[in-house]
Amino acid sequence: QTALTQPASVSGSPGQSITISCVGTSSDIGSYNAVSWYKQNPDQAPRLIIYDVYSRPSGVSNRFSGSKSGNTASLTISGLQAEDEADYYCCSHRSGGTVVFGGGTKVTVL
Amino acid sequence: EVTLVESGGGLVKPGESLRLSCAASGFDFKTYSMNWVRQAPGEGLEWVSSIGSSGKYIYYADSVKGRFTISRDNAKNLLYLQMSSVRVEDTALYYCARDFEGSINSQVGAIDIWGQGTMITVSS
């Protein structure tokens, strides 16, 4: 089950905006508006920050935004802060009822 | 407080079996789809399996299909993962995780509550 493709690392300075891409196929991202994004701090469980491509759960900062074009989903973090430093994972529903995660992206705040 | 507590982890030999359990509390367990997600040491997240609220709809990752079985007991608020013919590559922290009810669809990977995980190490 091939994972979604994410860059291994992305970095930015405080206050900047960064975008993490998540490349899938026509069997997952391209066919379903069921993309989620997770933030994971070291030694902690993941936290849902985006669901259904664009939506934010209650309590998640509006500095996080999601989008999708074709087979690629993206997570944008605006006004980068030190607390945003973490691993980020995309996730999508895939045909056949399964779910697939991306390999993860380490975000570094310079 | 909404909590998920996994148990059953440990050291097992290749080819052996074991069962993970997840005790849910603080929410109406029987109305939520549930998932197992694992994370190998130093690696990324891997979805393992999901089960619908009634237990009718069940899905597995290709990597575990035919070896793992997900089930639930809604009367006891328990989720299970029966693991058979385990392999070295099954070594990971296994999370029990609840579907996010705010998503338009269920069992699509939107997960809002995670347990602390239980570690499985497969080694001879």
PDB file of C-alpha atoms in Angstrom:
ATOM      1  CA  GLN A   1       0.000   0.000   0.000  1.00  0.00           C
ATOM      2  CA  THR A   2       1.983   2.987  -1.292  1.00  0.00           C
ATOM      3  CA  ALA A   3       2.033   5.959   1.015  1.00  0.00           C
ATOM      4  CA  LEU A   4       1.205   9.481  -0.062  1.00  0.00           C
ATOM      5  CA  THR A   5       4.309  11.505  -0.943  1.00  0.00           C
ATOM      6  CA  GLN A   6       5.373  14.386   1.282  1.00  0.00           C
ATOM      7  CA  PRO A   7       8.658  16.317   1.399  1.00  0.00           C
ATOM      8  CA  ALA A   8      10.866  15.063   4.207  1.00  0.00           C
ATOM      9  CA  SER A   9      11.418  18.530   5.597  1.00  0.00           C
ATOM     10  CA  VAL A  10      10.270  22.122   5.230  1.00  0.00           C
ATOM     11  CA  SER A  11      11.638  25.116   7.062  1.00  0.00           C
ATOM     12  CA  GLY A  12      10.811  28.769   7.473  1.00  0.00           C
ATOM     13  CA  SER A  13      11.469  31.797   9.602  1.00  0.00           C
ATOM     14  CA  PRO A  14       9.035  33.097  12.203  1.00  0.00           C
ATOM     15  CA  GLY A  15       6.212  35.011  10.591  1.00  0.00           C
ATOM     16  CA  GLN A  16       6.654  33.417   7.190  1.00  0.00           C
ATOM     17  CA  SER A  17       4.247  31.071   5.459  1.00  0.00           C
ATOM     18  CA  ILE A  18       5.159  27.547   4.451  1.00  0.00           C
ATOM     19  CA  THR A  19       3.318  24.956   2.400  1.00  0.00           C
ATOM     20  CA  ILE A  20       3.584  21.179   2.687  1.00  0.00           C
ATOM     21  CA  SER A  21       2.545  19.176  -0.337  1.00  0.00           C
ATOM     22  CA  CYS A  22       1.002  15.719  -0.308  1.00  0.00           C
ATOM     23  CA  VAL A  23       0.937  13.878  -3.604  1.00  0.00           C
ATOM     24  CA  GLY A  24      -1.437  10.993  -4.119  1.00  0.00           C
ATOM     25  CA  THR A  25      -3.213   9.357  -7.017  1.00  0.00           C
ATOM     26  CA  SER A  26      -6.588   9.270  -8.700  1.00  0.00           C
ATOM     27  CA  SER A  27      -7.490   6.440  -6.301  1.00  0.00           C
ATOM     28  CA  ASP A  28      -7.210   8.605  -3.210  1.00  0.00           C
ATOM     29  CA  ILE A  29      -6.695  12.366  -3.115  1.00  0.00           C
ATOM     30  CA  GLY A  30      -7.868  12.819  -6.688  1.00  0.00           C
ATOM     31  CA  SER A  31     -11.204  11.100  -6.113  1.00  0.00           C
ATOM     32  CA  TYR A  32     -12.235  12.002  -2.577  1.00  0.00           C
ATOM     33  CA  ASN A  33     -12.534  15.169  -0.522  1.00  0.00           C
ATOM     34  CA  ALA A  34     -11.370  13.140   2.445  1.00  0.00           C
ATOM     35  CA  VAL A  35      -7.934  14.536   3.174  1.00  0.00           C
ATOM     36  CA  SER A  36      -6.842  15.095   6.751  1.00  0.00           C
ATOM     37  CA  TRP A  37      -3.711  16.604   8.239  1.00  0.00           C
ATOM     38  CA  TYR A  38      -2.092  15.813  11.570  1.00  0.00           C
ATOM     39  CA  LYS A  39       0.523  17.507  13.708  1.00  0.00           C
ATOM     40  CA  GLN A  40       2.689  15.294  15.897  1.00  0.00           C
ATOM     41  CA  ASN A  41       5.044  16.593  18.560  1.00  0.00           C
ATOM     42  CA  PRO A  42       7.833  14.293  19.800  1.00  0.00           C
ATOM     43  CA  ASP A  43       6.606  11.413  21.966  1.00  0.00           C
ATOM     44  CA  GLN A  44       3.000  12.515  21.622  1.00  0.00           C
ATOM     45  CA  ALA A  45       0.001  11.179  19.751  1.00  0.00           C
ATOM     46  CA  PRO A  46      -0.966  12.965  16.526  1.00  0.00           C
ATOM     47  CA  ARG A  47      -3.454  15.828  16.598  1.00  0.00           C
ATOM     48  CA  LEU A  48      -6.038  16.460  13.882  1.00  0.00           C
ATOM     49  CA  ILE A  49      -5.621  19.937  12.403  1.00  0.00           C
ATOM     50  CA  ILE A  50      -7.462  19.695   9.051  1.00  0.00           C
ATOM     51  CA  TYR A  51     -10.223  17.369   7.878  1.00  0.00           C
ATOM     52  CA  ASP A  52     -12.294  17.072   4.701  1.00  0.00           C
ATOM     53  CA  VAL A  53      -9.511  18.931   2.814  1.00  0.00           C
ATOM     54  CA  TYR A  54     -10.290  22.436   4.119  1.00  0.00           C
ATOM     55  CA  SER A  55     -12.017  22.251   7.490  1.00  0.00           C
ATOM     56  CA  ARG A  56     -10.475  22.934  10.889  1.00  0.00           C
ATOM     57  CA  PRO A  57     -11.642  21.246  14.093  1.00  0.00           C
ATOM     58  CA  SER A  58     -12.652  23.520  16.925  1.00  0.00           C
ATOM     59  CA  GLY A  59      -9.637  24.934  18.723  1.00  0.00           C
ATOM     60  CA  VAL A  60      -7.207  24.721  15.804  1.00  0.00           C
ATOM     61  CA  SER A  61      -5.594  27.987  14.838  1.00  0.00           C
ATOM     62  CA  ASN A  62      -6.770  29.620  11.603  1.00  0.00           C
ATOM     63  CA  ARG A  63      -3.100  29.903  10.663  1.00  0.00           C
ATOM     64  CA  PHE A  64      -3.517  26.341   9.380  1.00  0.00           C
ATOM     65  CA  SER A  65      -5.300  25.933   6.065  1.00  0.00           C
ATOM     66  CA  GLY A  66      -5.793  23.074   3.653  1.00  0.00           C
ATOM     67  CA  SER A  67      -6.389  22.838  -0.058  1.00  0.00           C
ATOM     68  CA  LYS A  68      -6.447  20.360  -2.909  1.00  0.00           C
ATOM     69  CA  SER A  69      -5.805  20.409  -6.650  1.00  0.00           C
ATOM     70  CA  GLY A  70      -6.037  17.222  -8.648  1.00  0.00           C
ATOM     71  CA  ASN A  71      -4.050  14.488  -6.933  1.00  0.00           C
ATOM     72  CA  THR A  72      -2.188  16.884  -4.653  1.00  0.00           C
ATOM     73  CA  ALA A  73      -3.259  18.222  -1.282  1.00  0.00           C
ATOM     74  CA  SER A  74      -1.486  21.001   0.573  1.00  0.00           C
ATOM     75  CA  LEU A  75      -1.218  22.317   4.097  1.00  0.00           C
ATOM     76  CA  THR A  76      -0.248  25.958   4.561  1.00  0.00           C
ATOM     77  CA  ILE A  77       0.951  27.350   7.866  1.00  0.00           C
ATOM     78  CA  SER A  78       0.787  31.139   7.961  1.00  0.00           C
ATOM     79  CA  GLY A  79       2.590  33.360  10.430  1.00  0.00           C
ATOM     80  CA  LEU A  80       4.980  30.569  11.371  1.00  0.00           C
ATOM     81  CA  GLN A  81       5.653  30.288  15.096  1.00  0.00           C
ATOM     82  CA  ALA A  82       8.166  28.329  17.151  1.00  0.00           C
ATOM     83  CA  GLU A  83       5.358  26.122  18.446  1.00  0.00           C
ATOM     84  CA  ASP A  84       4.630  24.962  14.899  1.00  0.00           C
ATOM     85  CA  GLU A  85       7.849  22.967  14.850  1.00  0.00           C
ATOM     86  CA  ALA A  86       6.708  19.332  14.633  1.00  0.00           C
ATOM     87  CA  ASP A  87       6.068  16.468  12.223  1.00  0.00           C
ATOM     88  CA  TYR A  88       3.070  16.820   9.920  1.00  0.00           C
ATOM     89  CA  TYR A  89       1.231  13.985   8.178  1.00  0.00           C
ATOM     90  CA  CYS A  90      -1.361  14.022   5.452  1.00  0.00           C
ATOM     91  CA  CYS A  91      -3.946  11.268   5.219  1.00  0.00           C
ATOM     92  CA  SER A  92      -6.522  10.311   2.629  1.00  0.00           C
ATOM     93  CA  HIS A  93      -9.330   7.900   2.046  1.00  0.00           C
ATOM     94  CA  ARG A  94      -8.463   5.463  -0.731  1.00  0.00           C
ATOM     95  CA  SER A  95     -10.762   3.424  -2.934  1.00  0.00           C
ATOM     96  CA  GLY A  96     -11.717   0.123  -1.392  1.00  0.00           C
ATOM     97  CA  GLY A  97     -12.402   1.670   1.984  1.00  0.00           C
ATOM     98  CA  THR A  98      -8.821   1.928   3.095  1.00  0.00           C
ATOM     99  CA  VAL A  99      -6.898   4.900   4.437  1.00  0.00           C
ATOM    100  CA  VAL A 100      -3.357   5.961   3.613  1.00  0.00           C
ATOM    101  CA  PHE A 101      -0.945   8.331   5.346  1.00  0.00           C
ATOM    102  CA  GLY A 102       1.889  10.346   3.906  1.00  0.00           C
ATOM    103  CA  GLY A 103       5.443   9.701   4.984  1.00  0.00           C
ATOM    104  CA  GLY A 104       5.528  12.804   7.134  1.00  0.00           C
ATOM    105  CA  THR A 105       7.202  16.215   6.929  1.00  0.00           C
ATOM    106  CA  LYS A 106       9.418  17.688   9.604  1.00  0.00           C
ATOM    107  CA  VAL A 107       8.806  21.411   9.958  1.00  0.00           C
ATOM    108  CA  THR A 108      11.673  23.457  11.330  1.00  0.00           C
ATOM    109  CA  VAL A 109      11.320  27.052  12.448  1.00  0.00           C
ATOM    110  CA  LEU A 110      14.607  28.793  11.789  1.00  0.00           C
TER     111      LEU A 110
ATOM    112  CA  GLU B   1     -13.105  13.142  29.848  1.00  0.00           C
ATOM    113  CA  VAL B   2     -12.794  11.222  26.589  1.00  0.00           C
ATOM    114  CA  THR B   3     -10.077   8.576  26.835  1.00  0.00           C
ATOM    115  CA  LEU B   4      -8.776   5.548  24.982  1.00  0.00           C
ATOM    116  CA  VAL B   5      -6.460   3.163  26.818  1.00  0.00           C
ATOM    117  CA  GLU B   6      -4.664   0.423  24.930  1.00  0.00           C
ATOM    118  CA  SER B   7      -3.258  -2.750  26.456  1.00  0.00           C
ATOM    119  CA  GLY B   8      -1.832  -6.078  25.367  1.00  0.00           C
ATOM    120  CA  GLY B   9       1.509  -4.980  23.984  1.00  0.00           C
ATOM    121  CA  GLY B  10       4.815  -6.675  24.595  1.00  0.00           C
ATOM    122  CA  LEU B  11       7.568  -8.792  23.108  1.00  0.00           C
ATOM    123  CA  VAL B  12       6.539 -11.620  20.803  1.00  0.00           C
ATOM    124  CA  LYS B  13       8.343 -13.958  18.427  1.00  0.00           C
ATOM    125  CA  PRO B  14       7.760 -14.020  14.681  1.00  0.00           C
ATOM    126  CA  GLY B  15       4.792 -16.196  13.803  1.00  0.00           C
ATOM    127  CA  GLU B  16       3.131 -15.818  17.194  1.00  0.00           C
ATOM    128  CA  SER B  17      -0.238 -14.250  18.004  1.00  0.00           C
ATOM    129  CA  LEU B  18      -1.465 -11.648  20.434  1.00  0.00           C
ATOM    130  CA  ARG B  19      -4.512  -9.497  21.036  1.00  0.00           C
ATOM    131  CA  LEU B  20      -4.583  -5.788  21.666  1.00  0.00           C
ATOM    132  CA  SER B  21      -7.438  -4.195  23.567  1.00  0.00           C
ATOM    133  CA  CYS B  22      -8.603  -0.605  23.782  1.00  0.00           C
ATOM    134  CA  ALA B  23     -10.897   0.574  26.561  1.00  0.00           C
ATOM    135  CA  ALA B  24     -12.990   3.598  25.650  1.00  0.00           C
ATOM    136  CA  SER B  25     -14.592   5.985  28.121  1.00  0.00           C
ATOM    137  CA  GLY B  26     -16.182   9.403  28.223  1.00  0.00           C
ATOM    138  CA  PHE B  27     -18.203   9.082  25.028  1.00  0.00           C
ATOM    139  CA  ASP B  28     -20.926   6.952  23.446  1.00  0.00           C
ATOM    140  CA  PHE B  29     -18.609   4.282  22.056  1.00  0.00           C
ATOM    141  CA  LYS B  30     -21.267   2.395  20.100  1.00  0.00           C
ATOM    142  CA  THR B  31     -21.933   5.388  17.821  1.00  0.00           C
ATOM    143  CA  TYR B  32     -18.354   5.884  16.637  1.00  0.00           C
ATOM    144  CA  SER B  33     -16.221   4.154  14.026  1.00  0.00           C
ATOM    145  CA  MET B  34     -12.816   3.204  15.368  1.00  0.00           C
ATOM    146  CA  ASN B  35      -9.326   2.658  14.003  1.00  0.00           C
ATOM    147  CA  TRP B  36      -5.965   1.118  14.720  1.00  0.00           C
ATOM    148  CA  VAL B  37      -2.953   3.117  13.546  1.00  0.00           C
ATOM    149  CA  ARG B  38       0.653   2.115  14.128  1.00  0.00           C
ATOM    150  CA  GLN B  39       4.009   3.860  14.139  1.00  0.00           C
ATOM    151  CA  ALA B  40       7.301   2.008  13.917  1.00  0.00           C
ATOM    152  CA  PRO B  41      10.137   3.490  15.989  1.00  0.00           C
ATOM    153  CA  GLY B  42      11.389   6.645  14.308  1.00  0.00           C
ATOM    154  CA  GLU B  43       9.002   6.178  11.392  1.00  0.00           C
ATOM    155  CA  GLY B  44       5.729   7.650  10.153  1.00  0.00           C
ATOM    156  CA  LEU B  45       2.120   6.780  10.778  1.00  0.00           C
ATOM    157  CA  GLU B  46       0.542   3.741   9.136  1.00  0.00           C
ATOM    158  CA  TRP B  47      -3.183   3.102   9.151  1.00  0.00           C
ATOM    159  CA  VAL B  48      -3.898  -0.527  10.041  1.00  0.00           C
ATOM    160  CA  SER B  49      -7.651  -1.068  10.176  1.00  0.00           C
ATOM    161  CA  SER B  50     -11.033   0.515  10.815  1.00  0.00           C
ATOM    162  CA  ILE B  51     -14.396  -0.778  11.975  1.00  0.00           C
ATOM    163  CA  GLY B  52     -17.789   0.871  11.719  1.00  0.00           C
ATOM    164  CA  SER B  53     -19.931   1.656  14.725  1.00  0.00           C
ATOM    165  CA  SER B  54     -21.966  -1.538  14.460  1.00  0.00           C
ATOM    166  CA  GLY B  55     -19.031  -3.690  13.402  1.00  0.00           C
ATOM    167  CA  LYS B  56     -20.493  -4.230   9.948  1.00  0.00           C
ATOM    168  CA  TYR B  57     -17.968  -2.305   7.860  1.00  0.00           C
ATOM    169  CA  ILE B  58     -14.361  -3.433   8.316  1.00  0.00           C
ATOM    170  CA  TYR B  59     -11.284  -2.498   6.325  1.00  0.00           C
ATOM    171  CA  TYR B  60      -7.616  -3.447   6.509  1.00  0.00           C
ATOM    172  CA  ALA B  61      -4.325  -2.229   5.134  1.00  0.00           C
ATOM    173  CA  ASP B  62      -2.821  -4.632   2.621  1.00  0.00           C
ATOM    174  CA  SER B  63       0.143  -5.161   4.935  1.00  0.00           C
ATOM    175  CA  VAL B  64      -2.037  -6.839   7.586  1.00  0.00           C
ATOM    176  CA  LYS B  65      -4.948  -8.254   5.616  1.00  0.00           C
ATOM    177  CA  GLY B  66      -5.414 -11.937   6.347  1.00  0.00           C
ATOM    178  CA  ARG B  67      -3.286 -11.761   9.502  1.00  0.00           C
ATOM    179  CA  PHE B  68      -5.023  -9.169  11.705  1.00  0.00           C
ATOM    180  CA  THR B  69      -8.662  -9.035  12.757  1.00  0.00           C
ATOM    181  CA  ILE B  70     -10.386  -5.970  14.172  1.00  0.00           C
ATOM    182  CA  SER B  71     -13.482  -6.339  16.339  1.00  0.00           C
ATOM    183  CA  ARG B  72     -15.451  -4.493  18.983  1.00  0.00           C
ATOM    184  CA  ASP B  73     -17.728  -5.126  21.945  1.00  0.00           C
ATOM    185  CA  ASN B  74     -20.112  -2.193  22.191  1.00  0.00           C
ATOM    186  CA  ALA B  75     -21.602  -3.506  25.436  1.00  0.00           C
ATOM    187  CA  LYS B  76     -18.172  -3.318  27.104  1.00  0.00           C
ATOM    188  CA  ASN B  77     -16.818  -0.269  25.249  1.00  0.00           C
ATOM    189  CA  LEU B  78     -13.884  -2.276  23.976  1.00  0.00           C
ATOM    190  CA  LEU B  79     -12.010  -2.355  20.669  1.00  0.00           C
ATOM    191  CA  TYR B  80      -9.728  -5.257  19.771  1.00  0.00           C
ATOM    192  CA  LEU B  81      -7.002  -6.121  17.316  1.00  0.00           C
ATOM    193  CA  GLN B  82      -6.200  -9.813  17.019  1.00  0.00           C
ATOM    194  CA  MET B  83      -2.740 -10.156  15.527  1.00  0.00           C
ATOM    195  CA  SER B  84      -1.640 -13.490  14.048  1.00  0.00           C
ATOM    196  CA  SER B  85       1.476 -14.625  12.227  1.00  0.00           C
ATOM    197  CA  VAL B  86       3.262 -11.487  13.361  1.00  0.00           C
ATOM    198  CA  ARG B  87       6.376 -10.353  11.532  1.00  0.00           C
ATOM    199  CA  VAL B  88       9.394  -8.312  12.504  1.00  0.00           C
ATOM    200  CA  GLU B  89       7.974  -5.454  10.421  1.00  0.00           C
ATOM    201  CA  ASP B  90       4.889  -5.361  12.667  1.00  0.00           C
ATOM    202  CA  THR B  91       7.070  -3.880  15.409  1.00  0.00           C
ATOM    203  CA  ALA B  92       5.468  -0.551  16.252  1.00  0.00           C
ATOM    204  CA  LEU B  93       3.507   1.547  18.702  1.00  0.00           C
ATOM    205  CA  TYR B  94      -0.141   0.701  18.099  1.00  0.00           C
ATOM    206  CA  TYR B  95      -2.669   3.490  18.626  1.00  0.00           C
ATOM    207  CA  CYS B  96      -6.378   3.025  19.162  1.00  0.00           C
ATOM    208  CA  ALA B  97      -8.112   6.012  17.563  1.00  0.00           C
ATOM    209  CA  ARG B  98     -11.641   7.383  17.268  1.00  0.00           C
ATOM    210  CA  ASP B  99     -13.206   8.657  14.073  1.00  0.00           C
ATOM    211  CA  PHE B 100     -13.986  12.370  14.070  1.00  0.00           C
ATOM    212  CA  GLU B 101     -17.759  12.738  13.958  1.00  0.00           C
ATOM    213  CA  GLY B 102     -17.469  16.202  12.408  1.00  0.00           C
ATOM    214  CA  SER B 103     -16.287  14.740   9.105  1.00  0.00           C
ATOM    215  CA  ILE B 104     -18.800  14.345   6.299  1.00  0.00           C
ATOM    216  CA  ASN B 105     -17.928  10.667   6.016  1.00  0.00           C
ATOM    217  CA  SER B 106     -16.782   8.027   8.463  1.00  0.00           C
ATOM    218  CA  GLN B 107     -13.845   5.672   8.169  1.00  0.00           C
ATOM    219  CA  VAL B 108     -11.957   8.044   5.882  1.00  0.00           C
ATOM    220  CA  GLY B 109      -9.006   8.844   8.134  1.00  0.00           C
ATOM    221  CA  ALA B 110     -10.324  11.818  10.074  1.00  0.00           C
ATOM    222  CA  ILE B 111      -9.394  10.902  13.659  1.00  0.00           C
ATOM    223  CA  ASP B 112      -9.806  13.192  16.631  1.00  0.00           C
ATOM    224  CA  ILE B 113      -9.052  11.068  19.683  1.00  0.00           C
ATOM    225  CA  TRP B 114      -5.953   8.897  20.101  1.00  0.00           C
ATOM    226  CA  GLY B 115      -4.829   6.629  22.906  1.00  0.00           C
ATOM    227  CA  GLN B 116      -1.311   6.709  24.286  1.00  0.00           C
ATOM    228  CA  GLY B 117      -0.415   3.581  22.333  1.00  0.00           C
ATOM    229  CA  THR B 118       0.830   0.125  23.215  1.00  0.00           C
ATOM    230  CA  MET B 119       4.208  -1.088  21.968  1.00  0.00           C
ATOM    231  CA  ILE B 120       4.581  -4.354  20.096  1.00  0.00           C
ATOM    232  CA  THR B 121       8.062  -5.710  19.508  1.00  0.00           C
ATOM    233  CA  VAL B 122       8.439  -8.717  17.244  1.00  0.00           C
ATOM    234  CA  SER B 123      11.815 -10.366  17.619  1.00  0.00           C
ATOM    235  CA  SER B 124      13.266 -13.836  17.900  1.00  0.00           C
TER     236      SER B 124
END
